[in-house]
Amino acid sequence: MHLGGNLRFATWNLKYPDDGKESFRRLDFLKSLEWDVVALQEVSSAAWQVFSENGLTEGGFCSLEGFGVDSKKAYGVALLVQNGFSLRDPELLPGNPQIRRALAAKLYGLEKPVNVLTWHAPNAAGSGAEFKMKGYKAIIGWINSKRGPIVIGLDGNHWNTSSELDLLNVEYEEQSSFFLENWFFGDKPPHRLRDALINYYRNNPSIYADAVKERPQGPLAISYIRGNTEDRFDYIFISDDFEVSNCQYDYEGAVAAGSDHALVYADLVLRV
């Protein structure tokens, strides 16, 4: 085995609504950071215009542009690249109940093409558990339809306040409305991906110990605060084609830029 290149992948829920003025704060924040690929959620048409016209990216796609999706009073998702990386073959996901909230493409710039995806899961509080599970079913179907390396950035709308590295053992419960979601994040998921932060902490026990010391009641990292509850809604999931050399959550910086979610990034090394 040899290494096929390095990739810094980031994911961020920008926070909607946005009339365009707020987008310049997000723009400045993203320009201040080092990244190769960023997966964005809650992207308004105004935000996409600001990003596209102000030199943020060398290439990218937004689900609100070029796919026949009604962008009025709506938000979508986007994938952006820089540092010589490129994206091809963008696609929305068949079966996804909120078609504008998932976007996939092929990433080029490493020794192998990489399947990348940005996704914003439905909120059961607004749309119901059954609707939310249709979203998870669509994402699982996409993952299992792809060969080769995969990286996804997502706001899973998944409550996760735990500080444990051991994932939940999820048994099938016919009456459980959220079984598919819990299975996605469980110890034997219906896909071949793994949580980049969990992987990073497992390989760096001293760094994990520091995180637990800082927040003994959890979560492992703060990406969203529900009321007064610190939670981890946002994730980078990767296939076994990658090693994780670093994974960080920047909640304070992202909130200062106008969002209510942390920006998450992972430094990945492709195995070849």
Short mmCIF file of C-alpha atoms in Angstrom, two decimals, residues 3-96:
data_model
loop_
_atom_site.label_atom_id
_atom_site.label_comp_id
_atom_site.label_asym_id
_atom_site.label_seq_id
_atom_site.Cartn_x
_atom_site.Cartn_y
_atom_site.Cartn_z
CA LEU A 3 -0.55 6.88 -0.03
CA GLY A 4 -2.50 8.54 -2.80
CA GLY A 5 -2.61 12.12 -1.60
CA ASN A 6 -3.96 14.40 1.09
CA LEU A 7 -7.38 16.01 1.27
CA ARG A 8 -8.83 18.53 3.71
CA PHE A 9 -12.59 18.08 3.62
CA ALA A 10 -14.91 20.47 5.46
CA THR A 11 -18.66 20.58 6.07
CA TRP A 12 -20.80 23.47 7.30
CA ASN A 13 -24.47 24.34 7.73
CA LEU A 14 -24.54 28.06 6.89
CA LYS A 15 -27.93 28.88 8.52
CA TYR A 16 -30.92 30.06 6.50
CA PRO A 17 -32.60 32.51 5.85
CA ASP A 18 -30.04 34.82 4.31
CA ASP A 19 -30.72 37.88 2.18
CA GLY A 20 -27.19 37.89 0.76
CA LYS A 21 -25.65 40.44 3.13
CA GLU A 22 -24.96 37.81 5.77
CA SER A 23 -23.27 35.70 3.10
CA PHE A 24 -20.28 38.02 3.02
CA ARG A 25 -19.51 37.07 6.64
CA ARG A 26 -19.61 33.40 5.66
CA LEU A 27 -17.52 34.20 2.59
CA ASP A 28 -14.80 35.91 4.66
CA PHE A 29 -14.78 33.03 7.14
CA LEU A 30 -14.39 30.40 4.44
CA LYS A 31 -11.67 32.44 2.74
CA SER A 32 -9.76 32.57 6.02
CA LEU A 33 -9.61 28.77 6.30
CA GLU A 34 -7.57 26.07 4.62
CA TRP A 35 -9.68 23.49 2.77
CA ASP A 36 -9.73 21.56 -0.48
CA VAL A 37 -13.41 20.59 -0.54
CA VAL A 38 -16.28 22.05 1.45
CA ALA A 39 -19.78 20.57 1.70
CA LEU A 40 -22.34 23.24 2.55
CA GLN A 41 -25.92 22.98 3.77
CA GLU A 42 -28.69 25.61 4.03
CA VAL A 43 -27.33 27.47 1.02
CA SER A 44 -29.64 30.21 -0.29
CA SER A 45 -29.64 31.42 -3.88
CA ALA A 46 -28.23 34.72 -2.61
CA ALA A 47 -25.41 32.96 -0.76
CA TRP A 48 -24.53 30.88 -3.81
CA GLN A 49 -24.36 34.03 -5.92
CA VAL A 50 -22.04 35.73 -3.41
CA PHE A 51 -19.74 32.69 -3.25
CA SER A 52 -19.68 32.24 -7.02
CA GLU A 53 -18.96 35.89 -7.83
CA ASN A 54 -16.33 36.61 -5.17
CA GLY A 55 -13.57 34.14 -5.81
CA LEU A 56 -14.36 31.61 -3.10
CA THR A 57 -14.05 28.52 -5.23
CA GLU A 58 -12.28 27.21 -8.29
CA GLY A 59 -15.33 25.11 -9.11
CA GLY A 60 -18.49 23.83 -7.56
CA PHE A 61 -22.13 22.90 -7.81
CA CYS A 62 -25.27 23.96 -5.97
CA SER A 63 -28.52 21.98 -5.91
CA LEU A 64 -30.46 25.20 -6.62
CA GLU A 65 -28.75 25.78 -9.97
CA GLY A 66 -28.91 23.65 -13.09
CA PHE A 67 -31.16 20.89 -11.79
CA GLY A 68 -34.60 22.42 -12.38
CA VAL A 69 -35.24 22.88 -8.67
CA ASP A 70 -37.42 25.82 -7.62
CA SER A 71 -35.04 28.02 -5.65
CA LYS A 72 -37.58 30.61 -4.50
CA LYS A 73 -37.98 30.79 -0.73
CA ALA A 74 -35.88 27.66 -0.41
CA TYR A 75 -32.39 26.57 0.42
CA GLY A 76 -30.22 23.81 -0.88
CA VAL A 77 -26.72 22.38 -0.58
CA ALA A 78 -23.45 22.91 -2.38
CA LEU A 79 -20.02 21.40 -3.02
CA LEU A 80 -17.02 23.69 -3.61
CA VAL A 81 -13.36 22.95 -4.39
CA GLN A 82 -10.03 24.75 -4.62
CA ASN A 83 -6.28 24.00 -4.66
CA GLY A 84 -6.45 22.25 -8.02
CA PHE A 85 -9.25 19.84 -7.16
CA SER A 86 -12.22 19.52 -9.53
CA LEU A 87 -15.75 18.15 -9.49
CA ARG A 88 -17.61 16.34 -12.23
CA ASP A 89 -20.88 14.49 -12.78
CA PRO A 90 -23.06 16.21 -10.18
CA GLU A 91 -26.28 14.45 -9.27
CA LEU A 92 -29.27 14.85 -7.01
CA LEU A 93 -30.35 11.70 -5.22
CA PRO A 94 -33.38 9.75 -6.50
CA GLY A 95 -35.74 8.92 -3.65
CA ASN A 96 -34.55 11.74 -1.43
#
